[in-house]
Amino acid sequence: MPDRHTVISADCHAGADLLDYRPYLEHRYHEAFDAWAAAYVNPYEDLLADGAERNWNSGLRLAELEADGIVAEVVFPNTVPPFFPSASLVAPAPTREDFVLRWAGLRAHNRWLADFCAAAPGRRAGVAQILLNDIDEAVREVRRTKEAGLTGGVLLPGTPPGSGLPELHSACYDPLWAVCAELGVPVNHHAGSASPPLGDDPAARAVFMVETTWFSHRALWHLILGGAFDRHPDLRLVLTEQGTAWIPGVLDTLDHYYARLVPGDGATGTSEAKFGAGLATSVRRRPSTYWHANCAAGASFMRPHEVPLRHRIGIDKIMWGSDYPHDEGTHPHSREALRLAYAGLPAEETAAMLGGNAARVYGFDLALLAPIAARVGPPVTEIAEPLETVPPGATSPVFVRDAPVRAW
């Protein structure tokens, strides 16, 4: 066991400054981009603040992550891509004409991200963006971004009620699952990507906060009950920044319903069996087995109350993340956050959750990262020491000492 942990953040965010996307657009879109950018008003305060450059300043980013004890990162999007009203995770379904421009914008982001990752070889796994309105185009973009060196996989958009898109259990997405399984591309589903628009009054914003993770969780049972993992055994799903405390209970619930729905698995004569007609042909195992075979959790700023559940979730399924550079992330107090969550655990378990699992899922080379970890990684003895005092000014929910939220 090395003296220092190799910490890989499985949840970080980045993107280009707005005008810097222009060189990454095909030339035919430049005129439209110039007109759009001239009129665009960014709705995100953090992208207008002094710290916004953390999203695209490679040198600053490396320095701050290293100071936090982090040697590598999985890079989700953050800034607004060309032709979107907001970040693509929550953009409403536009017209067909808008989709043409938005596909161009996402391809521009993916090209920029490939260069951004190449600026720190072996230390960034970029997550490519796609849309689900055109599955053939999505498949092409998965292949292109894999060839371009993006190793973080693909960001799966949500299909919220009212979006007009088929639900994720639909077989229409099979070509996407097939190419991801073929190429070993993880399918990432990030929190906030599947909630329906609720409005902007105080109650709507509060309801969004209560419901948003639940809407993101739905991808798990949609893919399981839709048979995606049966048809594509090599498909990998990662659920990121959705917490982990909900996972054991949901798996128990899914197993319960499966036993009641599927004849031959204890369901004969049950009142629910009529709803499970035909399910056994596409879902041949208990749902929890698919979690352990095909899924993982990007456990951003994992909280202390989640840690005792780690064996039920699966030690090999948990990947810690700092959520850099977001306010709710652990920067610049990641070392303290790790102590708060993982102090007193076996060092081997901590090492898996802090870096080993992410290296396996996203293809990081631990041998390449070892010299960096030897220089900046937090000492094993430091993380094993319980945290007594919360750092002043810490904003991450991991430091909240009140009763844990266990919903969903």
XYZ file of C-alpha atoms in Angstrom:
408
model
C 0.000 0.000 0.000
C 1.555 3.366 -1.015
C 2.023 6.064 1.630
C -0.277 8.462 -0.257
C -3.676 7.989 -1.858
C -4.151 8.375 -5.592
C -7.261 10.564 -5.664
C -9.245 10.717 -8.898
C -12.289 12.979 -8.840
C -15.089 11.205 -10.694
C -17.098 14.418 -10.882
C -15.544 17.659 -12.122
C -16.862 20.186 -14.637
C -15.303 22.293 -17.386
C -16.050 24.078 -20.628
C -14.767 26.812 -22.885
C -15.388 30.508 -22.463
C -18.240 31.378 -24.808
C -16.322 32.944 -27.715
C -13.574 30.343 -27.487
C -15.964 27.766 -28.906
C -15.970 29.534 -32.275
C -12.798 27.904 -33.689
C -14.241 24.494 -32.855
C -17.405 25.045 -34.910
C -17.551 24.078 -38.554
C -17.005 27.204 -40.622
C -20.548 27.108 -42.033
C -21.908 27.902 -38.552
C -19.648 30.878 -37.805
C -22.045 33.564 -39.031
C -24.939 32.100 -37.041
C -22.681 31.781 -34.007
C -21.569 35.411 -34.206
C -25.189 36.585 -34.249
C -26.176 34.237 -31.407
C -23.193 35.119 -29.216
C -23.721 38.864 -29.677
C -27.254 38.602 -28.271
C -26.687 35.894 -25.670
C -26.986 36.748 -21.966
C -25.445 34.103 -19.726
C -27.891 33.092 -16.950
C -25.244 31.586 -14.661
C -23.635 33.852 -12.069
C -20.711 31.502 -11.509
C -19.793 31.731 -15.199
C -19.625 35.518 -14.931
C -17.681 35.654 -11.661
C -13.935 35.969 -11.209
C -13.563 32.229 -10.697
C -15.141 31.329 -14.030
C -11.738 30.717 -15.607
C -11.405 27.561 -13.516
C -13.546 25.983 -16.251
C -11.001 26.513 -19.011
C -7.665 27.668 -17.533
C -5.744 24.392 -17.634
C -2.762 25.518 -15.575
C -4.868 27.112 -12.828
C -7.063 24.048 -12.678
C -4.163 21.623 -12.307
C -2.624 23.744 -9.568
C -5.856 23.968 -7.575
C -6.674 20.289 -7.920
C -3.167 19.293 -6.885
C -3.373 21.585 -3.858
C -6.569 19.694 -2.997
C -4.752 16.357 -3.280
C -6.384 15.343 -6.587
C -4.244 13.931 -9.409
C -6.849 13.259 -12.138
C -10.458 14.022 -12.979
C -13.506 12.966 -14.951
C -14.643 16.091 -16.781
C -18.357 16.741 -17.208
C -19.590 19.879 -19.046
C -20.287 23.139 -17.284
C -20.286 26.158 -19.567
C -22.972 26.873 -22.166
C -22.257 25.337 -25.592
C -23.046 27.278 -28.757
C -26.718 27.784 -29.636
C -28.079 26.620 -26.269
C -30.178 28.853 -24.000
C -28.542 27.232 -20.974
C -26.335 24.273 -20.151
C -27.365 21.349 -22.321
C -28.329 19.189 -19.342
C -31.472 21.231 -18.797
C -32.142 22.738 -22.208
C -35.741 22.172 -23.346
C -36.485 20.201 -26.490
C -36.225 22.699 -29.389
C -37.443 22.607 -32.991
C -35.777 20.468 -35.648
C -33.956 23.548 -36.982
C -32.635 24.307 -33.524
C -31.406 20.740 -33.182
C -29.162 21.181 -36.227
C -27.451 24.138 -34.569
C -27.318 22.484 -31.167
C -25.702 19.377 -32.557
C -23.083 21.671 -34.081
C -22.641 23.316 -30.673
C -22.174 20.013 -28.864
C -19.677 18.806 -31.440
C -17.761 22.050 -30.896
C -17.715 21.440 -27.143
C -16.515 17.872 -27.638
C -13.674 19.040 -29.902
C -12.672 21.684 -27.376
C -12.798 19.103 -24.589
C -10.509 16.737 -26.480
C -7.889 19.492 -26.685
C -8.427 20.402 -23.026
C -7.838 16.805 -21.972
C -4.795 16.507 -24.219
C -3.252 19.463 -22.355
C -2.906 17.183 -19.294
C -2.167 13.724 -20.747
C -3.563 10.865 -18.721
C -5.082 13.151 -16.108
C -8.451 14.064 -17.646
C -11.222 11.782 -18.852
C -13.552 13.983 -20.853
C -17.273 13.159 -21.033
C -18.731 13.774 -24.502
C -22.140 15.361 -25.014
C -24.878 14.065 -27.299
C -28.578 14.581 -27.939
C -31.186 11.830 -28.164
C -33.357 13.272 -30.927
C -31.221 11.593 -33.609
C -29.792 8.241 -32.482
C -27.782 7.734 -35.671
C -26.071 11.078 -35.095
C -25.496 10.160 -31.445
C -23.841 6.893 -32.480
C -21.579 8.730 -34.921
C -20.590 11.226 -32.231
C -19.792 8.440 -29.762
C -17.452 6.859 -32.311
C -15.879 10.185 -33.259
C -15.234 11.306 -29.676
C -13.786 7.927 -28.727
C -11.360 8.240 -31.650
C -10.595 11.820 -30.571
C -9.374 10.582 -27.203
C -12.278 11.342 -24.875
C -12.133 8.505 -22.346
C -14.866 9.655 -19.942
C -17.653 8.177 -22.018
C -20.871 9.873 -22.993
C -23.273 12.068 -21.058
C -26.769 10.607 -21.289
C -29.390 13.369 -21.463
C -32.590 12.926 -19.542
C -35.987 12.243 -21.058
C -38.176 14.247 -18.671
C -41.963 14.185 -18.962
C -43.029 16.538 -21.723
C -39.734 16.313 -23.614
C -41.286 14.434 -26.534
C -38.502 11.834 -26.371
C -39.153 8.123 -25.844
C -38.478 6.964 -22.303
C -35.060 5.441 -21.656
C -36.504 1.925 -21.402
C -37.383 2.117 -25.112
C -35.592 -0.244 -27.489
C -35.121 2.688 -29.882
C -31.942 3.506 -27.938
C -30.395 0.084 -28.609
C -27.977 1.389 -31.276
C -26.593 3.820 -28.687
C -26.239 1.116 -26.017
C -24.644 -1.170 -28.613
C -21.933 1.255 -29.683
C -21.133 2.184 -26.081
C -20.832 -1.488 -25.153
C -18.743 -2.236 -28.240
C -16.272 0.589 -27.599
C -16.191 0.299 -23.805
C -17.678 3.784 -23.457
C -19.320 4.435 -20.060
C -22.813 5.935 -20.179
C -22.922 8.694 -17.545
C -26.177 10.080 -16.173
C -25.582 13.204 -14.090
C -27.963 14.711 -11.553
C -30.126 17.533 -12.857
C -30.373 16.115 -16.353
C -33.857 14.608 -16.277
C -36.169 16.952 -14.374
C -39.164 18.475 -16.169
C -39.478 22.270 -16.209
C -41.461 23.416 -13.191
C -41.282 27.204 -13.412
C -39.365 29.764 -11.399
C -41.560 30.703 -8.449
C -40.287 29.796 -4.946
C -42.371 26.628 -4.656
C -41.198 25.405 -8.079
C -37.556 25.905 -7.170
C -38.063 24.066 -3.883
C -39.866 21.186 -5.589
C -37.018 20.969 -8.121
C -34.497 20.545 -5.304
C -36.581 17.799 -3.691
C -37.296 15.885 -6.907
C -34.289 16.393 -9.164
C -32.231 13.441 -7.946
C -35.242 11.115 -8.158
C -35.764 11.992 -11.802
C -32.095 11.207 -12.419
C -32.342 7.864 -10.582
C -35.015 6.729 -13.062
C -32.352 5.883 -15.636
C -31.309 2.926 -13.479
C -34.621 1.100 -13.469
C -35.442 2.147 -17.026
C -32.316 0.486 -18.396
C -32.690 -2.572 -16.157
C -36.390 -3.191 -16.813
C -35.993 -2.230 -20.466
C -33.553 -5.119 -20.856
C -30.625 -2.960 -21.983
C -28.096 -4.883 -19.877
C -29.422 -8.255 -21.058
C -29.074 -7.289 -24.695
C -25.744 -5.499 -24.111
C -23.907 -7.232 -21.249
C -20.852 -4.992 -21.637
C -22.845 -1.770 -21.229
C -21.789 0.322 -18.213
C -23.979 2.927 -16.527
C -22.578 5.511 -14.091
C -24.951 7.599 -11.969
C -23.150 10.746 -10.842
C -23.863 13.368 -8.158
C -27.060 11.664 -7.081
C -25.930 10.482 -3.666
C -25.585 6.803 -2.780
C -27.761 6.244 0.302
C -30.783 5.568 -1.915
C -29.196 2.686 -3.825
C -29.673 -0.246 -1.402
C -33.337 0.582 -0.819
C -34.080 0.994 -4.521
C -32.360 -2.293 -5.345
C -34.440 -4.030 -2.663
C -37.607 -2.489 -4.114
C -36.710 -3.510 -7.662
C -35.928 -7.064 -6.563
C -39.235 -7.218 -4.690
C -41.249 -6.140 -7.718
C -39.310 -8.429 -10.028
C -40.157 -11.395 -7.783
C -43.812 -10.394 -7.932
C -43.897 -9.606 -11.656
C -42.006 -12.453 -13.307
C -43.558 -15.931 -13.356
C -41.120 -18.622 -12.376
C -39.355 -16.331 -9.931
C -41.959 -16.519 -7.188
C -44.574 -14.490 -9.058
C -47.020 -17.229 -10.043
C -50.385 -16.315 -8.651
C -49.393 -12.847 -7.474
C -51.658 -9.892 -8.074
C -48.836 -8.107 -9.928
C -47.966 -10.944 -12.330
C -50.241 -9.600 -15.066
C -48.073 -6.445 -15.225
C -44.954 -8.532 -15.788
C -46.149 -10.405 -18.860
C -43.217 -10.784 -21.243
C -40.685 -9.205 -18.888
C -38.813 -12.455 -18.274
C -37.664 -12.608 -21.895
C -35.687 -9.361 -21.614
C -34.852 -9.204 -17.897
C -33.579 -12.638 -16.971
C -32.004 -11.829 -13.602
C -32.907 -9.991 -10.430
C -32.422 -6.228 -10.903
C -29.771 -5.993 -8.174
C -27.521 -8.318 -10.175
C -27.396 -5.769 -12.999
C -26.321 -3.073 -10.567
C -23.379 -5.151 -9.427
C -22.490 -6.279 -12.958
C -23.051 -3.133 -15.010
C -23.331 -0.004 -12.864
C -21.342 2.386 -10.680
C -21.893 5.595 -8.715
C -20.024 8.857 -9.079
C -20.391 9.592 -5.368
C -19.698 13.310 -5.342
C -18.684 14.693 -1.926
C -19.768 11.449 -0.257
C -21.284 12.179 3.149
C -20.474 10.346 6.382
C -23.935 8.782 6.683
C -23.472 7.082 3.305
C -20.223 5.348 4.220
C -21.734 2.611 6.450
C -23.764 1.502 3.402
C -20.679 0.990 1.251
C -20.756 -2.818 1.321
C -24.430 -2.928 0.343
C -23.735 -0.484 -2.476
C -20.506 -2.283 -3.393
C -17.037 -1.075 -2.475
C -16.090 -1.528 -6.133
C -19.002 0.683 -7.274
C -18.231 3.915 -5.412
C -16.131 6.680 -7.004
C -15.563 9.825 -4.961
C -15.843 13.230 -6.675
C -15.069 16.796 -5.642
C -17.545 18.513 -8.034
C -14.877 21.106 -8.843
C -15.351 24.025 -9.514
C -18.939 24.219 -8.194
C -19.786 26.006 -4.947
C -21.283 22.810 -3.529
C -18.048 20.993 -4.281
C -15.326 20.264 -1.745
C -12.617 22.562 -3.177
C -10.454 23.829 -1.497
C -11.227 21.546 1.451
C -11.217 18.138 -0.231
C -8.685 16.651 2.187
C -10.930 17.580 5.116
C -13.973 16.178 3.296
C -12.162 12.896 2.796
C -11.228 12.716 6.461
C -14.802 13.446 7.494
C -16.149 10.604 5.345
C -13.428 7.959 5.341
C -11.468 8.236 8.598
C -11.132 4.890 10.328
C -11.902 2.754 7.273
C -9.530 0.066 5.987
C -6.984 1.804 3.767
C -7.655 -0.596 0.888
C -11.354 0.291 0.855
C -10.577 4.001 0.920
C -8.063 3.629 -1.899
C -10.663 1.901 -4.072
C -13.297 4.581 -3.528
C -10.841 7.472 -3.975
C -9.160 6.326 -7.150
C -8.951 2.636 -7.921
C -12.553 2.265 -9.045
C -12.441 5.382 -11.226
C -9.218 4.166 -12.812
C -10.919 0.901 -13.760
C -14.156 2.473 -15.050
C -12.561 5.328 -17.001
C -9.241 3.784 -17.988
C -6.811 5.921 -16.003
C -3.267 4.528 -15.822
C -2.428 4.273 -12.126
C 1.260 3.725 -12.900
C 1.339 7.030 -14.801
C -0.448 8.808 -11.933
C 1.699 7.272 -9.188
C 4.556 9.829 -9.314
C 2.042 12.690 -9.173
C 0.236 11.070 -6.255
C 3.571 10.601 -4.473
C 4.034 14.362 -4.737
C 0.548 15.763 -4.036
C -1.721 12.939 -2.872
C -3.008 13.064 0.713
C -1.080 10.753 3.065
C -2.944 7.596 4.021
C -2.384 8.479 7.674
C -3.922 11.927 7.164
C -7.172 10.598 5.654
C -7.377 8.024 8.445
C -7.445 10.791 11.068
C -10.999 11.894 12.076
C -11.888 15.505 11.311
C -12.705 17.474 14.432
C -13.291 20.965 13.035
C -15.069 21.986 9.835
C -12.923 24.426 7.833
C -14.198 28.028 8.002
C -16.018 28.984 4.815
C -16.583 25.398 3.649
C -19.707 25.340 1.448
C -20.029 21.667 0.477
C -23.009 19.717 1.859
C -20.534 17.097 3.073
C -19.720 19.369 6.013
C -23.342 19.798 7.156
C -23.673 18.132 10.550
C -27.476 17.931 10.752
C -29.591 14.806 10.189
C -28.836 13.178 6.842
C -31.199 13.342 3.889
C -32.041 9.775 2.921
C -34.927 10.357 0.533
C -34.971 8.601 -2.849
